[in-house]
mmCIF file of C-alpha atoms and ligand atoms in Angstrom:
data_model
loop_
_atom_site.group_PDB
_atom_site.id
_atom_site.type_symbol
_atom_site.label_atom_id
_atom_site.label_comp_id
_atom_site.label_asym_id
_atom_site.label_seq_id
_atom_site.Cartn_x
_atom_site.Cartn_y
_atom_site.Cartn_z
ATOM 1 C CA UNK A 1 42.117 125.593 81.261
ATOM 2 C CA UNK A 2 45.072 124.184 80.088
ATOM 3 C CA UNK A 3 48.468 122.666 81.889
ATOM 4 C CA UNK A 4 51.507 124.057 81.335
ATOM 5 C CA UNK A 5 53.224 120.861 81.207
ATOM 6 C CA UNK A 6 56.478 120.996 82.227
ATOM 7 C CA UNK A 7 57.638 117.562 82.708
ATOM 8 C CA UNK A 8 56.572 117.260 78.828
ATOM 9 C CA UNK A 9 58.382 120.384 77.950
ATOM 10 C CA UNK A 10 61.834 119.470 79.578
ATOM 11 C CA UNK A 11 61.673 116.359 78.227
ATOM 12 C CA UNK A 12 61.328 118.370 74.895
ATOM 13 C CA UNK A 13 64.065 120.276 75.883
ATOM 14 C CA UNK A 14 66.140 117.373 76.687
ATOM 15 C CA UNK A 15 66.010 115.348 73.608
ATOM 16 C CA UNK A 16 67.063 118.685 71.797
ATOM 17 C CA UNK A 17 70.141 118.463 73.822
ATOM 18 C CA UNK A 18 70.708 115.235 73.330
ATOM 19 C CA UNK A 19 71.086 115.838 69.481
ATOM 20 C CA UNK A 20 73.267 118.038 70.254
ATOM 21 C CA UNK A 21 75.366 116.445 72.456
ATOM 22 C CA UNK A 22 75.511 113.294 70.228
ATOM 23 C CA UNK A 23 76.328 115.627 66.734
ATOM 24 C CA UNK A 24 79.206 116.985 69.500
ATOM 25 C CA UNK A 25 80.600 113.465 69.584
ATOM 26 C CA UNK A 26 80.469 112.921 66.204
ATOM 27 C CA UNK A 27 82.359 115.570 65.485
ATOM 28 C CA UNK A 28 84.874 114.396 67.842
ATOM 29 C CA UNK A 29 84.572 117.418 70.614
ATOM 30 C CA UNK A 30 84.202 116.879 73.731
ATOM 31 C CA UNK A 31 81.057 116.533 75.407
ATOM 32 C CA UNK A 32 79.518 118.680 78.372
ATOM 33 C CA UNK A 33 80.737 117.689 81.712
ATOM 34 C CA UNK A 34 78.125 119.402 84.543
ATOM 35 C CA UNK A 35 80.019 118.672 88.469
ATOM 36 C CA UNK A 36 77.864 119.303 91.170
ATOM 37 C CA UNK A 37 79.315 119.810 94.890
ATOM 38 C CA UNK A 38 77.081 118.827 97.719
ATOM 39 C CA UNK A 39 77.921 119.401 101.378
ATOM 40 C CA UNK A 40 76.421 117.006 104.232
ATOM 41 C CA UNK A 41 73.007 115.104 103.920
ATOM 42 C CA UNK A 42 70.225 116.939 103.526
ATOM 43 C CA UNK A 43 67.608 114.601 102.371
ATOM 44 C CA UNK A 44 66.185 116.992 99.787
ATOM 45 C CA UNK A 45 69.577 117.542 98.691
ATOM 46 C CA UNK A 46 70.320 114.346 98.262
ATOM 47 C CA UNK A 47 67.319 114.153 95.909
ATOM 48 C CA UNK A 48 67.525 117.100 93.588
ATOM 49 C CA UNK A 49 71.401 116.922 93.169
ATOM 50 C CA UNK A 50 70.872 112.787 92.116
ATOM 51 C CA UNK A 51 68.052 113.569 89.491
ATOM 52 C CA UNK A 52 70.779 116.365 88.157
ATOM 53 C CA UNK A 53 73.592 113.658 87.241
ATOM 54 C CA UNK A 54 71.074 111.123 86.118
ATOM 55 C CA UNK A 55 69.482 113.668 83.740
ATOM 56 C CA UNK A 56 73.245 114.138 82.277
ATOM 57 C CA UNK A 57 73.758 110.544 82.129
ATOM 58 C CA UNK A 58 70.431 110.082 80.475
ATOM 59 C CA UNK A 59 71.127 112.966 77.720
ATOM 60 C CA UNK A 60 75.195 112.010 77.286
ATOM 61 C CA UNK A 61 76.991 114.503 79.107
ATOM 62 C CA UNK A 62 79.530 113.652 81.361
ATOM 63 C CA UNK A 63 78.909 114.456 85.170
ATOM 64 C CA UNK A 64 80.826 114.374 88.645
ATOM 65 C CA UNK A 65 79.172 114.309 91.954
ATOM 66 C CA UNK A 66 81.570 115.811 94.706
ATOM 67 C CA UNK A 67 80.108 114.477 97.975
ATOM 68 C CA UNK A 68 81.449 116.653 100.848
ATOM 69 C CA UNK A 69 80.866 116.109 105.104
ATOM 70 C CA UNK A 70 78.749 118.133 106.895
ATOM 71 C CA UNK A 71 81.197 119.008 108.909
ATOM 72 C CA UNK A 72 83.566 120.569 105.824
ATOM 73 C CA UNK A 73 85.003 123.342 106.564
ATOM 74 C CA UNK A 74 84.653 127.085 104.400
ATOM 75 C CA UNK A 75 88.331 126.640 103.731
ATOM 76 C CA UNK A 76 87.841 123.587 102.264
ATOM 77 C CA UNK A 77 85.337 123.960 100.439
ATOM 78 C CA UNK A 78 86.385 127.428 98.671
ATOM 79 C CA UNK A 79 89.650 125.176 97.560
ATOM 80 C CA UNK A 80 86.922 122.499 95.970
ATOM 81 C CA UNK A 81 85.604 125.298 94.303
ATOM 82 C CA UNK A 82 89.407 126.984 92.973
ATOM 83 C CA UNK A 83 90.222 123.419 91.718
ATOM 84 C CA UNK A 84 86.721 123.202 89.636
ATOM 85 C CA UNK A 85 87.452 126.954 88.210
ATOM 86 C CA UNK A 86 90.477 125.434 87.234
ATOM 87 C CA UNK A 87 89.833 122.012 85.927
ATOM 88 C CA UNK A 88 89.563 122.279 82.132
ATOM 89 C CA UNK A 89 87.552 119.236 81.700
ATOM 90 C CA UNK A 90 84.797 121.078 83.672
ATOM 91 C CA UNK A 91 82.451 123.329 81.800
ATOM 92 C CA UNK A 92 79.902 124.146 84.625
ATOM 93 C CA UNK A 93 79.630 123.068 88.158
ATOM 94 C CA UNK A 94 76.834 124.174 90.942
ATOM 95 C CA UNK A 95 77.181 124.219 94.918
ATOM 96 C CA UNK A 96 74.293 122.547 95.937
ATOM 97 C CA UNK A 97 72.205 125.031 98.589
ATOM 98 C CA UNK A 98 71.909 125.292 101.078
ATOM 99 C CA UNK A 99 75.292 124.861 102.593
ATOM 100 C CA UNK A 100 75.531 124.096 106.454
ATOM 101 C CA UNK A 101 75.145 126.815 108.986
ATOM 102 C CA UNK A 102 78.858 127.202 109.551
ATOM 103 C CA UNK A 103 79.643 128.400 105.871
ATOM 104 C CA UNK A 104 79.048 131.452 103.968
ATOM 105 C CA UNK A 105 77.189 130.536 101.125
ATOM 106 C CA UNK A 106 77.894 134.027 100.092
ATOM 107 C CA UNK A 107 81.357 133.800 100.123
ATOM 108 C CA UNK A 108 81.543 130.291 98.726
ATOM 109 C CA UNK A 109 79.016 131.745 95.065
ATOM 110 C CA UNK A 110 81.832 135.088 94.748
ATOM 111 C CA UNK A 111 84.423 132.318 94.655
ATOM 112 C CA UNK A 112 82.710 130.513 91.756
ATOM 113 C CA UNK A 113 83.844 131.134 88.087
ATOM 114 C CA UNK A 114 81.190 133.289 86.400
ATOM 115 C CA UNK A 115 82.105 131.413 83.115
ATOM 116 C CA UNK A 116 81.167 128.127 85.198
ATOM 117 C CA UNK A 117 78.300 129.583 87.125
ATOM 118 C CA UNK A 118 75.892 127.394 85.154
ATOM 119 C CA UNK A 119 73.428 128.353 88.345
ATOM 120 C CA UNK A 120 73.890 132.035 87.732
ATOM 121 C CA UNK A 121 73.798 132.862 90.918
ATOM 122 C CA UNK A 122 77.374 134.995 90.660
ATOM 123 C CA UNK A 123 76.804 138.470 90.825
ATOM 124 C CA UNK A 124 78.393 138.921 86.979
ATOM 125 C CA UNK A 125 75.872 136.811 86.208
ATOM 126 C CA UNK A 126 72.978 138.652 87.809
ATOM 127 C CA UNK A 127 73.876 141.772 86.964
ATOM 128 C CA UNK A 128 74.029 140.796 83.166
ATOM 129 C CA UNK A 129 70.474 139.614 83.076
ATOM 130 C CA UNK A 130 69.495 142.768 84.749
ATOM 131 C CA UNK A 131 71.104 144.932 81.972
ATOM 132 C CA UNK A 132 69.939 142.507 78.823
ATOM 133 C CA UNK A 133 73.073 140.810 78.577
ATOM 134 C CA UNK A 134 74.135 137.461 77.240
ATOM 135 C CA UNK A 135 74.559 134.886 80.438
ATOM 136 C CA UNK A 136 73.541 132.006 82.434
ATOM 137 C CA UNK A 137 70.000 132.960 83.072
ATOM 138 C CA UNK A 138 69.875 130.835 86.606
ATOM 139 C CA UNK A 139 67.491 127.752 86.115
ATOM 140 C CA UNK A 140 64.182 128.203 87.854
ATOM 141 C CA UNK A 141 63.365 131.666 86.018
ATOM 142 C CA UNK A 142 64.860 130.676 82.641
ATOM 143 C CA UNK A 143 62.731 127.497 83.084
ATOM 144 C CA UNK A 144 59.739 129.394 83.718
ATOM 145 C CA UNK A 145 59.924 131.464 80.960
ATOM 146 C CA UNK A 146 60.661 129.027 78.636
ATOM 147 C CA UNK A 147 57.574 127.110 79.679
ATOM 148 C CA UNK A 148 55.564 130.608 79.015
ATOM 149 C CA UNK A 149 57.324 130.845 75.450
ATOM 150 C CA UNK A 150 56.576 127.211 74.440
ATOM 151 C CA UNK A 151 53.136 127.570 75.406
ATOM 152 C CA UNK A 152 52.600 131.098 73.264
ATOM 153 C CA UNK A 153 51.343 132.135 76.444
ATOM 154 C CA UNK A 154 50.676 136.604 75.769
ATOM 155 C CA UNK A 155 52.851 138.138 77.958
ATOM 156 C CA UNK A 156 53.126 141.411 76.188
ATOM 157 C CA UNK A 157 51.226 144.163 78.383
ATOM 158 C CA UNK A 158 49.818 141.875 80.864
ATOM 159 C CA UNK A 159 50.078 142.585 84.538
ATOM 160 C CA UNK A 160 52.298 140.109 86.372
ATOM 161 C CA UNK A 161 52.256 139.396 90.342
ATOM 162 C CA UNK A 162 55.214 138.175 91.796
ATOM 163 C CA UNK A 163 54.868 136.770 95.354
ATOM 164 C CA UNK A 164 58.270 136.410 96.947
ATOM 165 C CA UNK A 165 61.822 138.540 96.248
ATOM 166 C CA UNK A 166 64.406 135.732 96.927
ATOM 167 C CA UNK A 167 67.476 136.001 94.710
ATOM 168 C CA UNK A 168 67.316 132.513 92.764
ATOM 169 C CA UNK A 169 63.409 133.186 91.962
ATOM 170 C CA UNK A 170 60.956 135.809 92.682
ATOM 171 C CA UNK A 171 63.518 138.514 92.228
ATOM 172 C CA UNK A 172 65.376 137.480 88.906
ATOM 173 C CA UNK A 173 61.934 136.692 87.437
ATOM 174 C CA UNK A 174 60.468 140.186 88.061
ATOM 175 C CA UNK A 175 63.331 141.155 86.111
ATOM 176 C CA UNK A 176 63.196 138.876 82.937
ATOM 177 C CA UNK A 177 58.926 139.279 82.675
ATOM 178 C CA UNK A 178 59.689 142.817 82.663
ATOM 179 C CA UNK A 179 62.076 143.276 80.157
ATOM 180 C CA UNK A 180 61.745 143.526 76.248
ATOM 181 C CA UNK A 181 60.924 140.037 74.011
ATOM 182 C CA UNK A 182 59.074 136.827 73.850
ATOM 183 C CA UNK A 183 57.498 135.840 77.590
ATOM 184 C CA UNK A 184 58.208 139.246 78.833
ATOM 185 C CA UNK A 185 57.017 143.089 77.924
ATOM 186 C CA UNK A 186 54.871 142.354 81.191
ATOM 187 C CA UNK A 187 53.863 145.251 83.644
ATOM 188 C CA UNK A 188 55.820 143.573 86.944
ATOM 189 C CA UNK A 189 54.282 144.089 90.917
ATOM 190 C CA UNK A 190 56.680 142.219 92.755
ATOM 191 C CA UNK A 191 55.449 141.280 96.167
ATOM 192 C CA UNK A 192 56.844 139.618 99.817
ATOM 193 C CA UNK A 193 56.057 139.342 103.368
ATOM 194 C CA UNK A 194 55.489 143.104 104.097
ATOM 195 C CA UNK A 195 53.204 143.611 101.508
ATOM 196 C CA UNK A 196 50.295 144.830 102.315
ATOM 197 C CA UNK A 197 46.555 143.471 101.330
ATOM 198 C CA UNK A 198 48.602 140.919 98.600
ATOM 199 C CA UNK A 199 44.877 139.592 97.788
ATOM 200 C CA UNK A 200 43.982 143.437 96.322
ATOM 201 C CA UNK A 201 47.192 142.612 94.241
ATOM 202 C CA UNK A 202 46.507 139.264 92.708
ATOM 203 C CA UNK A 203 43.095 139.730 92.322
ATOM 204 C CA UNK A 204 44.526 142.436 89.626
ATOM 205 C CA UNK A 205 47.149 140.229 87.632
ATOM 206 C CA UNK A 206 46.755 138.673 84.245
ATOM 207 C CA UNK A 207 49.897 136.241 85.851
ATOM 208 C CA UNK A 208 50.486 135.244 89.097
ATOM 209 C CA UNK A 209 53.909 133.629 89.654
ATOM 210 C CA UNK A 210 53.775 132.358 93.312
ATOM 211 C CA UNK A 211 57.613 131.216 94.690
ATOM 212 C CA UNK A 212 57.167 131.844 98.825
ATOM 213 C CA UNK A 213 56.990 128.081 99.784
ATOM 214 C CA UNK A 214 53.479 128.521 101.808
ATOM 215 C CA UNK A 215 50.936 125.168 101.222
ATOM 216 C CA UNK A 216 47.668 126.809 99.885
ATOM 217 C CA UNK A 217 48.402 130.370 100.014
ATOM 218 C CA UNK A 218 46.794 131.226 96.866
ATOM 219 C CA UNK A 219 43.441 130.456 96.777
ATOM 220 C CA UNK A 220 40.536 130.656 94.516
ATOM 221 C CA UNK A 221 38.990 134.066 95.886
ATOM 222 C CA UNK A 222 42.301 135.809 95.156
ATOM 223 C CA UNK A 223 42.083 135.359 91.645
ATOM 224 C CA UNK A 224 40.482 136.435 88.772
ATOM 225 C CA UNK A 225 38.839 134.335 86.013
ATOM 226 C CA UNK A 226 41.477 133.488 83.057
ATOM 227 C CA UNK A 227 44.358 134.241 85.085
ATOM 228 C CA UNK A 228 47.517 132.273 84.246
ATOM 229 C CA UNK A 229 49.338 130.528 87.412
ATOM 230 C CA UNK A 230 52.937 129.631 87.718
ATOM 231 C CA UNK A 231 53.359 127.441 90.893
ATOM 232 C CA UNK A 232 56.883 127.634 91.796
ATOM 233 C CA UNK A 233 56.933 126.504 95.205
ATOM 234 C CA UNK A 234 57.854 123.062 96.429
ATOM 235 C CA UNK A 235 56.881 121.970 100.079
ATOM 236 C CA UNK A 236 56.767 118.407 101.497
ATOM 237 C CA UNK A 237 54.440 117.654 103.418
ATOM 238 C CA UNK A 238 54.583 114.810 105.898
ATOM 239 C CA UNK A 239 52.049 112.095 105.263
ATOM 240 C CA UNK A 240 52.327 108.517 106.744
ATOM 241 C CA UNK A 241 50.249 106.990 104.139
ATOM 242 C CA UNK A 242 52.569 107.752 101.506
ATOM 243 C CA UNK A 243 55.890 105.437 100.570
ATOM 244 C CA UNK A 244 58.026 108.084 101.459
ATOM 245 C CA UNK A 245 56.193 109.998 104.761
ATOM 246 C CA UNK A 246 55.557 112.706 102.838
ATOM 247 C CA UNK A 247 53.774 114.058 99.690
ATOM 248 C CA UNK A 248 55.255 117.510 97.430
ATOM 249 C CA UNK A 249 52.939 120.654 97.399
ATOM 250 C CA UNK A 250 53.286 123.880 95.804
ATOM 251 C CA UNK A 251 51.869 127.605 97.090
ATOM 252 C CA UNK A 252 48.987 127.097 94.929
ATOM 253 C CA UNK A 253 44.924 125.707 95.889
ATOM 254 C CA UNK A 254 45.383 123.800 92.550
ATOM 255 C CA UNK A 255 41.702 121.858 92.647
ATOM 256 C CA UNK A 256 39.840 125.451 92.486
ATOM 257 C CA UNK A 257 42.214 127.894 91.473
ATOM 258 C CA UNK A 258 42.604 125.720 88.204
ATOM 259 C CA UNK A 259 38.681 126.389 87.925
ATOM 260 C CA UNK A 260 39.190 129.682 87.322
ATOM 261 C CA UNK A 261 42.927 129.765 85.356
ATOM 262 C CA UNK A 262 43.315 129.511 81.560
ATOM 263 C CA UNK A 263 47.145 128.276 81.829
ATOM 264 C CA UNK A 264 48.197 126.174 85.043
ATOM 265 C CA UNK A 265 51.444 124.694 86.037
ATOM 266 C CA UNK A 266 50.941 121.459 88.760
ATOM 267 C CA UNK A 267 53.119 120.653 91.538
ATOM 268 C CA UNK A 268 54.818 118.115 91.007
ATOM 269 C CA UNK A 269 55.337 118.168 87.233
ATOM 270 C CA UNK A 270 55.736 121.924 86.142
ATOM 271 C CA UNK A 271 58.773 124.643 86.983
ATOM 272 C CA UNK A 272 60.480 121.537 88.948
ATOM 273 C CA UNK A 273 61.280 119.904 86.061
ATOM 274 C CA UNK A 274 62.381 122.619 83.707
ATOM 275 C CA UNK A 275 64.886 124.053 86.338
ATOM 276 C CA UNK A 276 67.071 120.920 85.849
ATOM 277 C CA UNK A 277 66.358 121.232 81.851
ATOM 278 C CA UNK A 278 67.638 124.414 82.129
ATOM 279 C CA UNK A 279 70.749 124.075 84.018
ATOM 280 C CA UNK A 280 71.367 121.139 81.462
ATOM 281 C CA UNK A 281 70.556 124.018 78.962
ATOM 282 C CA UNK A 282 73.104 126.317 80.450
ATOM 283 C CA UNK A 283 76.215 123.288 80.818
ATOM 284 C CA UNK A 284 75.540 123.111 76.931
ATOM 285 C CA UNK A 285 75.660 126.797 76.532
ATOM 286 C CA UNK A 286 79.175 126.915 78.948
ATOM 287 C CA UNK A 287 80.470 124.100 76.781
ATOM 288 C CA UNK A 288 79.778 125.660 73.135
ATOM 289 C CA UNK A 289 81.456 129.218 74.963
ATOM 290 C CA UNK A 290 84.511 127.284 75.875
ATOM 291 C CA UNK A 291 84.916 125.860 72.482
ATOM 292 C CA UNK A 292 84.335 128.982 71.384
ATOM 293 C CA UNK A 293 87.295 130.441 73.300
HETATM 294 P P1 LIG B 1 62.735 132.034 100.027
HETATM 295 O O1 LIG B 1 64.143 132.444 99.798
HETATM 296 O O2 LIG B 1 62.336 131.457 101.346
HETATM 297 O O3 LIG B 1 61.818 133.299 99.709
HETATM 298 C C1 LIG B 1 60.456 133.285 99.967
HETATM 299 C C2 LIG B 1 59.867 134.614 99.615
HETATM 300 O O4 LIG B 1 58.476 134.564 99.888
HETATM 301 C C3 LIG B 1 60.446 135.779 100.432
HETATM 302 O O5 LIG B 1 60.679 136.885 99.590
HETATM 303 C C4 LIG B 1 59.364 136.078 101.459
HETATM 304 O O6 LIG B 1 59.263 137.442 101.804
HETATM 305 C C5 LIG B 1 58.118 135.687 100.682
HETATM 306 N N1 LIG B 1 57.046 135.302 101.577
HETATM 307 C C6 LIG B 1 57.064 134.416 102.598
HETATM 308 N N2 LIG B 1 55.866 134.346 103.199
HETATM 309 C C7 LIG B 1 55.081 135.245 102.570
HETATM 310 C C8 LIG B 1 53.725 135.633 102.723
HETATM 311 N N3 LIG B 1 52.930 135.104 103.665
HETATM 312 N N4 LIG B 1 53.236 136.566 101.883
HETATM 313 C C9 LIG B 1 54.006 137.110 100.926
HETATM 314 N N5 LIG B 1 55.306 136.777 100.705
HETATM 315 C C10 LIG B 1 55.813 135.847 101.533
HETATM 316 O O7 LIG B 1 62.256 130.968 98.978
HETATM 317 P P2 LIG B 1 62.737 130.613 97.475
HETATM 318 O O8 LIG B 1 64.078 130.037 97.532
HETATM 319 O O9 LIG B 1 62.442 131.724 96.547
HETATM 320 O O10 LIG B 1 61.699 129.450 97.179
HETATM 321 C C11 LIG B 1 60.302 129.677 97.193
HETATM 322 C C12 LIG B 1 59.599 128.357 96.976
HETATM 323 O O11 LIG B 1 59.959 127.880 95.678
HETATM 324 C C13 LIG B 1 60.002 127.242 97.942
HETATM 325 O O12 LIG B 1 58.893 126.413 98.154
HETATM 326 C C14 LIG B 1 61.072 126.491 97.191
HETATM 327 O O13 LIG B 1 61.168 125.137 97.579
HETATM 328 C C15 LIG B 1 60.542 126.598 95.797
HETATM 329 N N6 LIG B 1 61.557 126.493 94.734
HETATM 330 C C16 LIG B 1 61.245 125.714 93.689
HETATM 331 C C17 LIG B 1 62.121 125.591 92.640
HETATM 332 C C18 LIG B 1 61.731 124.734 91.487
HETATM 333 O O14 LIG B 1 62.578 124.267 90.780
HETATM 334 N N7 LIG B 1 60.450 124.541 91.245
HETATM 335 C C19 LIG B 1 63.346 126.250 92.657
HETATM 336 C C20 LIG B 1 63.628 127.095 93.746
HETATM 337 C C21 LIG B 1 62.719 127.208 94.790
HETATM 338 P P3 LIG B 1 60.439 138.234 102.596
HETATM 339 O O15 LIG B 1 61.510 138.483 101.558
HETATM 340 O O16 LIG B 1 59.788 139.456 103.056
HETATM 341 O O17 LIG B 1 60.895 137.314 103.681
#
């Protein structure tokens, strides 16, 4: 069994940007500059958008945090969002989700610039990854199957199971594995909550990518032998003993299902990481376009 290590990967991944960002500077152009808006206080929030702007501190892009109330209203937000589409200096920005209850987080991703939509979560966006197309892959699939490529792991003919259909990960990854290329050429099951007998399912796949947010779901029975496991769900769970009254969990029953996997990604330390590589991946890509243009 091995561990698909993806705290070691985006670190990989990060020093390659940082080349790049530095040759950028010495060529006198201007740097990435990644915002990120965040509404209210959310303590998990809180966390992921702060380890975004330190990683683009850490790799030299520039970064602005735009710290909204809770009690922000759509109106006001949708006019942070027209002054980021316009803002030259910006290359990318993401609305931290989710948004409170009294805003349409729907409303407030159609307002974003697809050519900022570093999440790519816009529609244009999604709709050119279905069809093949050049674009801001969003973050947690492109991170995943980057992991897959840097590990050689064979893709190509293998039966993938998909357990969950949101829109920012079980869905858009059913998509890439199935497409032509490198990590992909998969034959794709996509599951959810209505699917019936799931266990039948997985016990079938050569890849499991689990993203439903359920402790423990997949356990060692529902898998076969040499099956490769992406863990994509992130759950804390509280815990008194620990510092912070909680630990982080993913979907998966790592101590035996890793028994019985040949490629494994842990929880913490695998697809959490490379999402935020990724994004930082796509701000470089929006910055390069814009220079470009
Ligand atoms: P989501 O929007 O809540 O979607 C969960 C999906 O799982 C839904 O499609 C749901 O089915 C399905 N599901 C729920 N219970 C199920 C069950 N018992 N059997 C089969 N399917 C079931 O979640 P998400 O945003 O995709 O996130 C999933 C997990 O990944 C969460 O733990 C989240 O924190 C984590 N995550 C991690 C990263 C990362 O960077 N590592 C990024 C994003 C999300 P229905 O559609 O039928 O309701």
């Amino acid at each position: 069994m091995e561990i698909l290590d993806g705290k070691k990967i985006s670190n990989q991944i990060k020093e390659e940007i940082t080349v790049e960002v530095a040759q950028m500077r010495d060529r006198g152009e201007k740097v990435p500059h990644l915002a990120a808006v965040l509404v209210g206080n959310d303590g998990a929030s809180l966390t992921y958008v702060g380890s975004k702007v330190r990683s683009c501190k850490k790799i030299g892009f520039e970064s602005t945090l735009i710290h909204l109330p809770e009690e922000t209203t759509e109106e006001e937000l949708l006019k942070q969002v027209a002054e980021l589409n316009a803002n030259p200096d910006i290359d990318g920005y993401i609305v931290q989700l989710p948004l409170p209850k009294h805003i349409d987080e729907e409303k407030v991703l159609m307002a974003v610039d697809p050519d900022k939509d570093v999440d790519g979560f816009h529609p244009t966006n999604f709709g050119k990854m279905a069809l093949d197309m050049e674009t801001f892959i969003s973050a947690t699939p492109f991170g995943i199957m980057e992991l897959l490529r840097r590990y050689n792991v064979e893709t190509s003919g293998k039966h993938t199971v998909v357990i969950g259909r949101s829109h920012i990960v079980g869905r858009p990854i059913s998509i890439l594995m199935s497409q032509k290329g490198k990590a992909a050429d998969s034959t794709v099951t996509l599951t959810h909550s209505r699917t019936k007998d799931i266990k039948s399912l997985t016990l079938q796949a050569d890849i499991i990518v689990s993203a439903l947010g359920v402790p423990n779901f997949l356990k060692a029975d529902m898998v076969k032998d040499g099956v490769v496991i992406i863990d994509v769900g992130i759950t804390r769970v509280s815990d008194e003993s620990k510092e912070k009254g909680y630990y982080i969990t993913g979907d998966v029953d790592f101590e035996n299902v890793s028994q019985k996997a040949s490629y494994i990604t842990p929880v913490p330390g695998g697809v959490g990481p490379m999402t935020i590589a990724m994004l930082l991946k796509n701000t470089l890509l929006a910055r390069e376009r814009h220079n470009k243009a």
